[in-house]
GROMACS .gro file of C-alpha atoms in nm:
model
  468
    1UNK     CA    1  -3.203  -2.225  -1.904
    2UNK     CA    2  -3.113  -1.814  -1.928
    3UNK     CA    3  -3.142  -1.642  -1.638
    4UNK     CA    4  -3.080  -1.303  -1.659
    5UNK     CA    5  -3.026  -1.085  -1.347
    6UNK     CA    6  -3.054  -0.641  -1.374
    7UNK     CA    7  -3.237  -0.355  -1.206
    8UNK     CA    8  -3.380  -0.128  -1.274
    9UNK     CA    9  -3.119   0.219  -1.251
   10UNK     CA   10  -2.859  -0.046  -1.455
   11UNK     CA   11  -2.715   0.166  -1.790
   12UNK     CA   12  -2.655  -0.160  -1.969
   13UNK     CA   13  -2.913  -0.339  -1.846
   14UNK     CA   14  -3.213  -0.121  -2.046
   15UNK     CA   15  -2.898  -0.097  -2.362
   16UNK     CA   16  -2.904  -0.491  -2.340
   17UNK     CA   17  -3.270  -0.480  -2.320
   18UNK     CA   18  -3.325  -0.274  -2.626
   19UNK     CA   19  -3.064  -0.447  -2.818
   20UNK     CA   20  -3.153  -0.807  -2.782
   21UNK     CA   21  -3.470  -0.907  -2.549
   22UNK     CA   22  -3.669  -0.612  -2.772
   23UNK     CA   23  -3.526  -0.705  -3.124
   24UNK     CA   24  -3.737  -0.942  -3.261
   25UNK     CA   25  -3.492  -1.236  -3.436
   26UNK     CA   26  -3.334  -1.282  -3.102
   27UNK     CA   27  -3.655  -1.317  -2.929
   28UNK     CA   28  -3.799  -1.583  -3.120
   29UNK     CA   29  -3.465  -1.747  -3.120
   30UNK     CA   30  -3.513  -1.740  -2.727
   31UNK     CA   31  -3.794  -1.881  -2.730
   32UNK     CA   32  -3.739  -2.146  -2.943
   33UNK     CA   33  -3.475  -2.317  -2.766
   34UNK     CA   34  -3.452  -2.141  -2.443
   35UNK     CA   35  -3.660  -2.108  -2.098
   36UNK     CA   36  -3.620  -1.727  -2.047
   37UNK     CA   37  -3.595  -1.586  -1.675
   38UNK     CA   38  -3.570  -1.234  -1.548
   39UNK     CA   39  -3.481  -1.164  -1.196
   40UNK     CA   40  -3.538  -0.783  -1.055
   41UNK     CA   41  -3.201  -0.851  -0.777
   42UNK     CA   42  -3.301  -0.611  -0.609
   43UNK     CA   43  -3.678  -0.789  -0.527
   44UNK     CA   44  -3.448  -1.115  -0.512
   45UNK     CA   45  -3.083  -1.046  -0.399
   46UNK     CA   46  -3.043  -1.413  -0.269
   47UNK     CA   47  -3.104  -1.545  -0.610
   48UNK     CA   48  -2.849  -1.296  -0.708
   49UNK     CA   49  -2.594  -1.372  -0.470
   50UNK     CA   50  -2.630  -1.716  -0.569
   51UNK     CA   51  -2.551  -1.709  -0.935
   52UNK     CA   52  -2.307  -1.374  -0.849
   53UNK     CA   53  -2.069  -1.560  -0.699
   54UNK     CA   54  -2.040  -1.851  -0.983
   55UNK     CA   55  -2.017  -1.536  -1.208
   56UNK     CA   56  -1.696  -1.440  -1.031
   57UNK     CA   57  -1.570  -1.775  -1.009
   58UNK     CA   58  -1.537  -1.865  -1.350
   59UNK     CA   59  -1.502  -1.498  -1.502
   60UNK     CA   60  -1.239  -1.325  -1.259
   61UNK     CA   61  -1.547  -1.006  -1.212
   62UNK     CA   62  -1.894  -0.965  -1.162
   63UNK     CA   63  -2.138  -0.713  -1.281
   64UNK     CA   64  -2.489  -0.636  -1.435
   65UNK     CA   65  -2.688  -0.792  -1.647
   66UNK     CA   66  -2.545  -1.046  -1.516
   67UNK     CA   67  -2.638  -1.354  -1.766
   68UNK     CA   68  -2.635  -1.699  -1.671
   69UNK     CA   69  -2.734  -2.066  -1.852
   70UNK     CA   70  -2.842  -2.321  -1.587
   71UNK     CA   71  -2.918  -2.700  -1.651
   72UNK     CA   72  -3.293  -2.781  -1.552
   73UNK     CA   73  -3.204  -2.838  -1.188
   74UNK     CA   74  -3.028  -2.466  -1.215
   75UNK     CA   75  -2.716  -2.538  -1.238
   76UNK     CA   76  -2.501  -2.312  -1.418
   77UNK     CA   77  -2.260  -2.428  -1.649
   78UNK     CA   78  -2.147  -2.041  -1.868
   79UNK     CA   79  -2.147  -1.673  -1.733
   80UNK     CA   80  -2.134  -1.329  -1.863
   81UNK     CA   81  -2.265  -1.013  -1.836
   82UNK     CA   82  -2.371  -0.760  -2.107
   83UNK     CA   83  -2.315  -0.897  -2.462
   84UNK     CA   84  -2.356  -0.685  -2.771
   85UNK     CA   85  -2.619  -0.711  -3.042
   86UNK     CA   86  -2.298  -0.785  -3.264
   87UNK     CA   87  -1.914  -0.894  -3.245
   88UNK     CA   88  -1.719  -0.601  -3.059
   89UNK     CA   89  -1.422  -0.567  -2.856
   90UNK     CA   90  -1.332  -0.919  -2.852
   91UNK     CA   91  -1.664  -0.990  -2.723
   92UNK     CA   92  -1.906  -1.249  -2.919
   93UNK     CA   93  -2.267  -1.144  -2.943
   94UNK     CA   94  -2.546  -1.242  -2.733
   95UNK     CA   95  -2.653  -1.473  -3.064
   96UNK     CA   96  -2.288  -1.595  -3.125
   97UNK     CA   97  -2.346  -1.686  -2.688
   98UNK     CA   98  -2.639  -1.844  -2.770
   99UNK     CA   99  -2.593  -2.022  -3.119
  100UNK     CA  100  -2.330  -2.187  -2.917
  101UNK     CA  101  -2.478  -2.250  -2.565
  102UNK     CA  102  -2.762  -2.432  -2.771
  103UNK     CA  103  -2.497  -2.634  -2.989
  104UNK     CA  104  -2.332  -2.749  -2.669
  105UNK     CA  105  -2.659  -2.784  -2.473
  106UNK     CA  106  -2.772  -3.030  -2.809
  107UNK     CA  107  -2.480  -3.186  -2.907
  108UNK     CA  108  -2.276  -3.212  -2.568
  109UNK     CA  109  -2.506  -3.258  -2.279
  110UNK     CA  110  -2.317  -3.472  -2.077
  111UNK     CA  111  -2.010  -3.292  -2.095
  112UNK     CA  112  -2.241  -3.006  -1.992
  113UNK     CA  113  -2.347  -3.156  -1.731
  114UNK     CA  114  -2.076  -3.256  -1.632
  115UNK     CA  115  -1.889  -2.917  -1.674
  116UNK     CA  116  -2.188  -2.772  -1.415
  117UNK     CA  117  -2.170  -3.079  -1.180
  118UNK     CA  118  -1.791  -2.970  -1.134
  119UNK     CA  119  -1.904  -2.580  -1.089
  120UNK     CA  120  -2.205  -2.680  -0.869
  121UNK     CA  121  -1.980  -2.912  -0.593
  122UNK     CA  122  -1.631  -2.629  -0.617
  123UNK     CA  123  -1.927  -2.368  -0.484
  124UNK     CA  124  -2.074  -2.595  -0.186
  125UNK     CA  125  -1.723  -2.649  -0.060
  126UNK     CA  126  -1.635  -2.227  -0.070
  127UNK     CA  127  -1.791  -2.125   0.227
  128UNK     CA  128  -1.606  -1.948   0.417
  129UNK     CA  129  -1.502  -2.063   0.744
  130UNK     CA  130  -1.489  -1.710   0.995
  131UNK     CA  131  -1.351  -1.924   1.259
  132UNK     CA  132  -1.361  -1.814   1.584
  133UNK     CA  133  -1.633  -1.536   1.707
  134UNK     CA  134  -1.347  -1.352   1.824
  135UNK     CA  135  -1.268  -0.984   1.675
  136UNK     CA  136  -0.993  -0.960   1.404
  137UNK     CA  137  -0.646  -0.986   1.627
  138UNK     CA  138  -0.306  -0.765   1.501
  139UNK     CA  139  -0.200  -1.004   1.273
  140UNK     CA  140  -0.559  -0.982   1.074
  141UNK     CA  141  -0.522  -0.616   1.128
  142UNK     CA  142  -0.136  -0.553   1.033
  143UNK     CA  143  -0.189  -0.802   0.694
  144UNK     CA  144  -0.544  -0.643   0.557
  145UNK     CA  145  -0.338  -0.292   0.593
  146UNK     CA  146  -0.002  -0.498   0.346
  147UNK     CA  147  -0.278  -0.611   0.135
  148UNK     CA  148  -0.445  -0.267   0.055
  149UNK     CA  149  -0.058  -0.098   0.098
  150UNK     CA  150  -0.072  -0.351  -0.262
  151UNK     CA  151  -0.285  -0.252  -0.427
  152UNK     CA  152  -0.286   0.146  -0.342
  153UNK     CA  153  -0.296   0.379  -0.647
  154UNK     CA  154  -0.033   0.620  -0.558
  155UNK     CA  155  -0.036   0.864  -0.816
  156UNK     CA  156  -0.446   0.881  -0.849
  157UNK     CA  157  -0.545   0.759  -0.529
  158UNK     CA  158  -0.788   0.429  -0.471
  159UNK     CA  159  -0.713   0.070  -0.532
  160UNK     CA  160  -0.611  -0.134  -0.798
  161UNK     CA  161  -0.759  -0.029  -1.203
  162UNK     CA  162  -1.013   0.086  -1.372
  163UNK     CA  163  -1.222   0.034  -1.322
  164UNK     CA  164  -1.200   0.176  -0.982
  165UNK     CA  165  -1.464   0.245  -0.740
  166UNK     CA  166  -1.541   0.379  -0.440
  167UNK     CA  167  -1.313   0.174  -0.128
  168UNK     CA  168  -1.563   0.325   0.131
  169UNK     CA  169  -1.510   0.005   0.384
  170UNK     CA  170  -1.141   0.046   0.302
  171UNK     CA  171  -1.132   0.382   0.377
  172UNK     CA  172  -1.311   0.330   0.719
  173UNK     CA  173  -1.047   0.056   0.791
  174UNK     CA  174  -0.847   0.283   0.707
  175UNK     CA  175  -0.946   0.560   0.939
  176UNK     CA  176  -0.993   0.346   1.206
  177UNK     CA  177  -0.653   0.225   1.179
  178UNK     CA  178  -0.528   0.526   1.212
  179UNK     CA  179  -0.743   0.605   1.534
  180UNK     CA  180  -0.617   0.273   1.719
  181UNK     CA  181  -0.291   0.344   1.627
  182UNK     CA  182  -0.203   0.651   1.503
  183UNK     CA  183  -0.020   0.534   1.167
  184UNK     CA  184  -0.025   0.822   0.894
  185UNK     CA  185   0.014   0.571   0.626
  186UNK     CA  186  -0.295   0.491   0.704
  187UNK     CA  187  -0.447   0.888   0.723
  188UNK     CA  188  -0.242   0.908   0.387
  189UNK     CA  189  -0.321   0.640   0.190
  190UNK     CA  190  -0.787   0.792   0.311
  191UNK     CA  191  -0.690   1.162   0.256
  192UNK     CA  192  -0.600   1.143  -0.060
  193UNK     CA  193  -0.816   0.907  -0.247
  194UNK     CA  194  -1.119   1.108  -0.092
  195UNK     CA  195  -0.961   1.414  -0.191
  196UNK     CA  196  -0.891   1.237  -0.577
  197UNK     CA  197  -1.215   1.118  -0.588
  198UNK     CA  198  -1.388   1.497  -0.439
  199UNK     CA  199  -1.211   1.671  -0.732
  200UNK     CA  200  -1.300   1.424  -1.005
  201UNK     CA  201  -1.612   1.351  -1.241
  202UNK     CA  202  -1.697   1.115  -1.025
  203UNK     CA  203  -1.873   1.295  -0.714
  204UNK     CA  204  -2.087   1.566  -0.905
  205UNK     CA  205  -1.926   1.935  -0.827
  206UNK     CA  206  -2.293   2.109  -0.891
  207UNK     CA  207  -2.561   1.848  -0.653
  208UNK     CA  208  -2.338   1.681  -0.423
  209UNK     CA  209  -2.289   1.314  -0.450
  210UNK     CA  210  -2.112   1.021  -0.573
  211UNK     CA  211  -2.152   0.756  -0.891
  212UNK     CA  212  -2.084   0.397  -0.885
  213UNK     CA  213  -1.770   0.392  -1.017
  214UNK     CA  214  -1.518   0.571  -1.244
  215UNK     CA  215  -1.488   0.374  -1.590
  216UNK     CA  216  -1.075   0.566  -1.625
  217UNK     CA  217  -0.787   0.530  -1.302
  218UNK     CA  218  -0.810   0.898  -1.259
  219UNK     CA  219  -1.195   0.934  -1.161
  220UNK     CA  220  -1.286   1.129  -1.450
  221UNK     CA  221  -1.591   0.946  -1.618
  222UNK     CA  222  -1.808   0.807  -1.409
  223UNK     CA  223  -2.138   0.548  -1.450
  224UNK     CA  224  -2.342   0.799  -1.446
  225UNK     CA  225  -2.587   0.597  -1.205
  226UNK     CA  226  -2.568   0.685  -0.815
  227UNK     CA  227  -2.646   0.454  -0.552
  228UNK     CA  228  -2.833   0.548  -0.210
  229UNK     CA  229  -2.605   0.338  -0.036
  230UNK     CA  230  -2.296   0.418  -0.168
  231UNK     CA  231  -2.341   0.793  -0.080
  232UNK     CA  232  -2.457   0.688   0.262
  233UNK     CA  233  -2.114   0.472   0.348
  234UNK     CA  234  -1.944   0.786   0.145
  235UNK     CA  235  -2.105   1.031   0.324
  236UNK     CA  236  -1.966   0.836   0.675
  237UNK     CA  237  -1.593   0.818   0.510
  238UNK     CA  238  -1.627   1.174   0.422
  239UNK     CA  239  -1.724   1.272   0.780
  240UNK     CA  240  -1.497   1.032   0.974
  241UNK     CA  241  -1.229   1.227   0.755
  242UNK     CA  242  -1.335   1.536   0.877
  243UNK     CA  243  -1.302   1.437   1.243
  244UNK     CA  244  -1.006   1.312   1.231
  245UNK     CA  245  -0.768   1.547   1.018
  246UNK     CA  246  -1.039   1.895   1.047
  247UNK     CA  247  -1.046   1.925   0.674
  248UNK     CA  248  -1.215   2.159   0.522
  249UNK     CA  249  -1.290   1.969   0.168
  250UNK     CA  250  -1.365   1.694   0.412
  251UNK     CA  251  -1.746   1.872   0.554
  252UNK     CA  252  -1.812   2.007   0.270
  253UNK     CA  253  -1.834   1.714   0.088
  254UNK     CA  254  -1.962   1.550   0.353
  255UNK     CA  255  -2.277   1.790   0.404
  256UNK     CA  256  -2.292   1.782  -0.004
  257UNK     CA  257  -2.353   1.437   0.017
  258UNK     CA  258  -2.624   1.416   0.287
  259UNK     CA  259  -2.779   1.736   0.115
  260UNK     CA  260  -2.800   1.511  -0.159
  261UNK     CA  261  -2.957   1.208   0.014
  262UNK     CA  262  -3.231   1.408   0.184
  263UNK     CA  263  -3.318   1.625  -0.104
  264UNK     CA  264  -3.304   1.396  -0.425
  265UNK     CA  265  -3.325   1.069  -0.291
  266UNK     CA  266  -3.573   1.161  -0.069
  267UNK     CA  267  -3.946   0.969  -0.102
  268UNK     CA  268  -4.276   1.123  -0.042
  269UNK     CA  269  -4.375   0.853   0.141
  270UNK     CA  270  -4.138   0.878   0.412
  271UNK     CA  271  -3.812   0.615   0.250
  272UNK     CA  272  -3.545   0.700   0.034
  273UNK     CA  273  -3.526   0.604  -0.320
  274UNK     CA  274  -3.268   0.339  -0.419
  275UNK     CA  275  -3.103   0.448  -0.671
  276UNK     CA  276  -3.105   0.787  -1.054
  277UNK     CA  277  -3.061   0.624  -1.364
  278UNK     CA  278  -2.710   0.663  -1.476
  279UNK     CA  279  -2.937   0.781  -1.828
  280UNK     CA  280  -3.221   1.053  -1.859
  281UNK     CA  281  -3.390   1.208  -2.184
  282UNK     CA  282  -3.098   1.460  -2.374
  283UNK     CA  283  -3.390   1.712  -2.507
  284UNK     CA  284  -3.489   1.535  -2.794
  285UNK     CA  285  -3.629   1.225  -2.659
  286UNK     CA  286  -3.374   0.986  -2.672
  287UNK     CA  287  -3.217   0.898  -2.334
  288UNK     CA  288  -2.853   0.888  -2.322
  289UNK     CA  289  -2.584   0.758  -2.042
  290UNK     CA  290  -2.494   1.105  -1.812
  291UNK     CA  291  -2.734   1.320  -2.032
  292UNK     CA  292  -2.829   1.541  -1.719
  293UNK     CA  293  -2.475   1.520  -1.590
  294UNK     CA  294  -2.232   1.693  -1.836
  295UNK     CA  295  -2.104   2.048  -2.043
  296UNK     CA  296  -1.992   2.217  -2.352
  297UNK     CA  297  -1.761   2.510  -2.315
  298UNK     CA  298  -2.068   2.614  -2.563
  299UNK     CA  299  -2.326   2.596  -2.263
  300UNK     CA  300  -2.102   2.742  -2.009
  301UNK     CA  301  -2.082   3.004  -2.164
  302UNK     CA  302  -2.483   2.981  -2.261
  303UNK     CA  303  -2.612   2.997  -1.878
  304UNK     CA  304  -2.289   3.178  -1.792
  305UNK     CA  305  -2.240   3.468  -1.996
  306UNK     CA  306  -1.871   3.470  -2.219
  307UNK     CA  307  -1.627   3.585  -1.918
  308UNK     CA  308  -1.781   3.380  -1.665
  309UNK     CA  309  -1.838   3.098  -1.915
  310UNK     CA  310  -1.479   3.091  -1.994
  311UNK     CA  311  -1.365   3.069  -1.608
  312UNK     CA  312  -1.598   2.773  -1.587
  313UNK     CA  313  -1.413   2.578  -1.768
  314UNK     CA  314  -1.125   2.667  -1.626
  315UNK     CA  315  -1.283   2.633  -1.285
  316UNK     CA  316  -1.419   2.251  -1.347
  317UNK     CA  317  -1.152   2.106  -1.683
  318UNK     CA  318  -1.425   2.134  -1.939
  319UNK     CA  319  -1.210   2.188  -2.283
  320UNK     CA  320  -1.318   2.181  -2.694
  321UNK     CA  321  -1.277   1.819  -2.724
  322UNK     CA  322  -1.440   1.701  -2.380
  323UNK     CA  323  -1.308   1.446  -2.135
  324UNK     CA  324  -1.666   1.215  -2.199
  325UNK     CA  325  -1.844   1.206  -2.537
  326UNK     CA  326  -1.909   1.415  -2.851
  327UNK     CA  327  -1.699   1.713  -2.693
  328UNK     CA  328  -1.917   1.689  -2.346
  329UNK     CA  329  -1.716   1.670  -1.982
  330UNK     CA  330  -1.786   1.568  -1.677
  331UNK     CA  331  -1.717   1.834  -1.458
  332UNK     CA  332  -1.463   1.790  -1.231
  333UNK     CA  333  -1.173   1.988  -1.031
  334UNK     CA  334  -0.782   1.990  -1.172
  335UNK     CA  335  -0.542   1.931  -0.960
  336UNK     CA  336  -0.330   2.257  -1.072
  337UNK     CA  337  -0.680   2.489  -1.013
  338UNK     CA  338  -0.502   2.735  -0.908
  339UNK     CA  339  -0.723   3.051  -0.719
  340UNK     CA  340  -0.998   3.138  -0.749
  341UNK     CA  341  -1.275   3.401  -0.618
  342UNK     CA  342  -1.487   3.194  -0.370
  343UNK     CA  343  -1.771   3.393  -0.421
  344UNK     CA  344  -1.779   3.390  -0.723
  345UNK     CA  345  -1.730   2.987  -0.749
  346UNK     CA  346  -2.043   2.947  -0.572
  347UNK     CA  347  -2.230   3.198  -0.762
  348UNK     CA  348  -2.155   3.022  -1.099
  349UNK     CA  349  -2.219   2.628  -0.928
  350UNK     CA  350  -2.543   2.781  -0.810
  351UNK     CA  351  -2.647   2.945  -1.166
  352UNK     CA  352  -2.494   2.586  -1.403
  353UNK     CA  353  -2.757   2.422  -1.095
  354UNK     CA  354  -3.025   2.576  -1.127
  355UNK     CA  355  -2.962   2.574  -1.563
  356UNK     CA  356  -2.959   2.169  -1.484
  357UNK     CA  357  -3.188   2.094  -1.289
  358UNK     CA  358  -3.438   2.236  -1.585
  359UNK     CA  359  -3.275   1.897  -1.788
  360UNK     CA  360  -3.442   1.632  -1.792
  361UNK     CA  361  -3.390   1.435  -1.476
  362UNK     CA  362  -3.321   1.090  -1.412
  363UNK     CA  363  -3.570   0.828  -1.312
  364UNK     CA  364  -3.549   0.763  -0.905
  365UNK     CA  365  -3.590   0.397  -0.820
  366UNK     CA  366  -3.775   0.326  -0.510
  367UNK     CA  367  -3.751  -0.012  -0.350
  368UNK     CA  368  -3.942   0.104   0.017
  369UNK     CA  369  -4.290   0.216   0.101
  370UNK     CA  370  -4.414   0.240   0.473
  371UNK     CA  371  -4.717  -0.006   0.517
  372UNK     CA  372  -5.056   0.129   0.501
  373UNK     CA  373  -4.928   0.313   0.173
  374UNK     CA  374  -4.916   0.202  -0.198
  375UNK     CA  375  -4.686   0.090  -0.343
  376UNK     CA  376  -4.455   0.319  -0.588
  377UNK     CA  377  -4.365   0.277  -0.927
  378UNK     CA  378  -4.031   0.043  -0.969
  379UNK     CA  379  -3.905   0.395  -1.146
  380UNK     CA  380  -4.053   0.654  -1.032
  381UNK     CA  381  -4.028   1.053  -1.243
  382UNK     CA  382  -3.880   1.267  -0.911
  383UNK     CA  383  -3.918   1.632  -0.929
  384UNK     CA  384  -3.592   1.797  -1.034
  385UNK     CA  385  -3.374   1.916  -0.810
  386UNK     CA  386  -3.305   2.273  -0.694
  387UNK     CA  387  -3.036   2.441  -0.519
  388UNK     CA  388  -3.223   2.531  -0.180
  389UNK     CA  389  -3.037   2.332   0.080
  390UNK     CA  390  -3.263   2.091   0.291
  391UNK     CA  391  -3.264   2.161   0.666
  392UNK     CA  392  -3.085   1.975   0.924
  393UNK     CA  393  -2.836   2.042   1.136
  394UNK     CA  394  -2.534   2.026   1.127
  395UNK     CA  395  -2.224   2.001   1.404
  396UNK     CA  396  -1.981   2.369   1.367
  397UNK     CA  397  -1.671   2.184   1.458
  398UNK     CA  398  -1.582   1.812   1.449
  399UNK     CA  399  -1.583   1.602   1.771
  400UNK     CA  400  -1.269   1.490   1.943
  401UNK     CA  401  -1.099   1.138   1.795
  402UNK     CA  402  -1.184   0.985   2.118
  403UNK     CA  403  -1.534   0.968   2.026
  404UNK     CA  404  -1.446   0.782   1.722
  405UNK     CA  405  -1.604   0.444   1.772
  406UNK     CA  406  -1.687   0.236   1.541
  407UNK     CA  407  -3.748  -0.688  -1.117
  408UNK     CA  408  -3.542  -0.465  -1.271
  409UNK     CA  409  -3.909  -0.422  -1.466
  410UNK     CA  410  -3.980  -0.634  -1.759
  411UNK     CA  411  -4.144  -0.361  -1.938
  412UNK     CA  412  -3.948  -0.054  -1.775
  413UNK     CA  413  -4.131   0.269  -1.924
  414UNK     CA  414  -3.815   0.472  -2.061
  415UNK     CA  415  -3.606   0.173  -2.225
  416UNK     CA  416  -3.214   0.346  -2.321
  417UNK     CA  417  -3.232   0.322  -2.732
  418UNK     CA  418  -2.962   0.115  -2.905
  419UNK     CA  419  -2.586   0.352  -2.825
  420UNK     CA  420  -2.387   0.323  -3.115
  421UNK     CA  421  -2.009   0.156  -3.125
  422UNK     CA  422  -1.847   0.457  -3.042
  423UNK     CA  423  -2.027   0.562  -2.685
  424UNK     CA  424  -1.970   0.166  -2.562
  425UNK     CA  425  -1.758   0.269  -2.272
  426UNK     CA  426  -1.671  -0.048  -2.062
  427UNK     CA  427  -1.977  -0.291  -2.070
  428UNK     CA  428  -2.201  -0.375  -1.727
  429UNK     CA  429  -2.289  -0.215  -1.390
  430UNK     CA  430  -1.906  -0.366  -1.250
  431UNK     CA  431  -1.932  -0.455  -0.866
  432UNK     CA  432  -1.584  -0.605  -0.730
  433UNK     CA  433  -1.476  -0.928  -0.700
  434UNK     CA  434  -1.331  -1.107  -0.403
  435UNK     CA  435  -1.097  -1.310  -0.690
  436UNK     CA  436  -0.774  -1.228  -0.882
  437UNK     CA  437  -0.726  -1.275  -1.216
  438UNK     CA  438  -0.462  -1.531  -1.174
  439UNK     CA  439  -0.669  -1.727  -0.883
  440UNK     CA  440  -0.968  -1.704  -1.146
  441UNK     CA  441  -0.812  -1.847  -1.426
  442UNK     CA  442  -0.685  -2.177  -1.214
  443UNK     CA  443  -1.001  -2.190  -1.113
  444UNK     CA  444  -1.171  -2.214  -1.439
  445UNK     CA  445  -0.849  -2.479  -1.539
  446UNK     CA  446  -0.928  -2.702  -1.269
  447UNK     CA  447  -1.253  -2.680  -1.401
  448UNK     CA  448  -1.192  -2.818  -1.753
  449UNK     CA  449  -1.160  -2.516  -1.896
  450UNK     CA  450  -1.533  -2.471  -1.983
  451UNK     CA  451  -1.714  -2.605  -2.345
  452UNK     CA  452  -1.615  -2.631  -2.682
  453UNK     CA  453  -1.776  -2.414  -2.909
  454UNK     CA  454  -1.834  -2.114  -2.636
  455UNK     CA  455  -1.635  -1.892  -2.664
  456UNK     CA  456  -1.537  -1.710  -2.395
  457UNK     CA  457  -1.600  -1.360  -2.211
  458UNK     CA  458  -1.289  -1.148  -2.206
  459UNK     CA  459  -1.214  -1.100  -1.818
  460UNK     CA  460  -1.181  -0.685  -1.838
  461UNK     CA  461  -1.361  -0.536  -2.174
  462UNK     CA  462  -1.179  -0.248  -2.326
  463UNK     CA  463  -1.289   0.099  -2.083
  464UNK     CA  464  -1.387   0.373  -2.246
  465UNK     CA  465  -1.030   0.556  -2.350
  466UNK     CA  466  -1.072   0.897  -2.150
  467UNK     CA  467  -0.974   1.234  -2.400
  468UNK     CA  468  -0.747   1.509  -2.260
   0.00000   0.00000   0.00000
């Protein structure tokens, strides 16, 4: 069996669908040799969770599209995420993987069954022992703080290397630890990380809201999909940082992110869309990742004029070489931005947002509707956002610190076209993993090292090189 798990707003799910699943030769091979099952992780998170644990244990990471090969008893024996149509960056092609798995299943089925059995038994024994129902004590909290300190990136903020995710819950922990103990080191890690993210390309400098993750360590180039749960958690993080420090930056980001949630993710049924796609129409009928968000100096000049366009390029770090692809740049706020007239910058942002709103917007993924209404489309179009902020109550000053408490559709309406090799960045819509690479290597060796004839997926495909 081939199990492929994805979701509607996942860019690489659409890429793999277009490159492989819609390819006639690949489809014929799958239909002849495999039973293929497609699962939407937003409709069946239970299925996703079971096999994601296996993927993370075997490879040291996880993400979508999740590609798992199973025995007829649904026991997994080979794993991966995105596979390209041709060998690329040390990864085998999807066809090579299919042929290797088929060969192993046909010629060495006993070995496959043994590996699958070992994996299943190992996973069944990996239940977390939460022990006492008591809250974590000082020893556990100190150990957590020490672990975060070791992983902290003091030059760029955040934890670990690329791809780098907004660590919302770790930031909440650091802010709560500071509120409880007064530890300045915890506050510094939270404050610096929040500032780096808010100044980076991972944050939408025009309309607010955070992208899923950054493909680089500097928070420059995002994976452009915007998730409801990420932004809900980060809105709270920045509100708590504002409450702890009185930071104007934290207040602005919290308000802008809340505005984004209400303005762009609220649905006509009264709920919220779960995500915005990474891809959108680039104006030529092609769906391209980041097309809605990126700019060139010429585009800035076209909207703002020569003088204001140059100022905007300087302020947002837009260069002729670009920070993304094909000379395009993701808007960010360089650390050495200098002094700018606030009213002038506000006018520039408003005009750019108005111009951007006339671009074809990314589709929204809707997974909720109130009783008594028709179920919405999984990938429904949404009206283009405007620069008008929704009206809602905003407290004028921070409260006192004492109050601090603690299916992907089978026929997508607009599948993304195949990307060129030059355009491929870190493949997969990654999620964080609880297992280190060294631990996962030990785990793989203990399982017998895998199947001969089936190439392993590299632990971390080479990320996109950010151009300076």
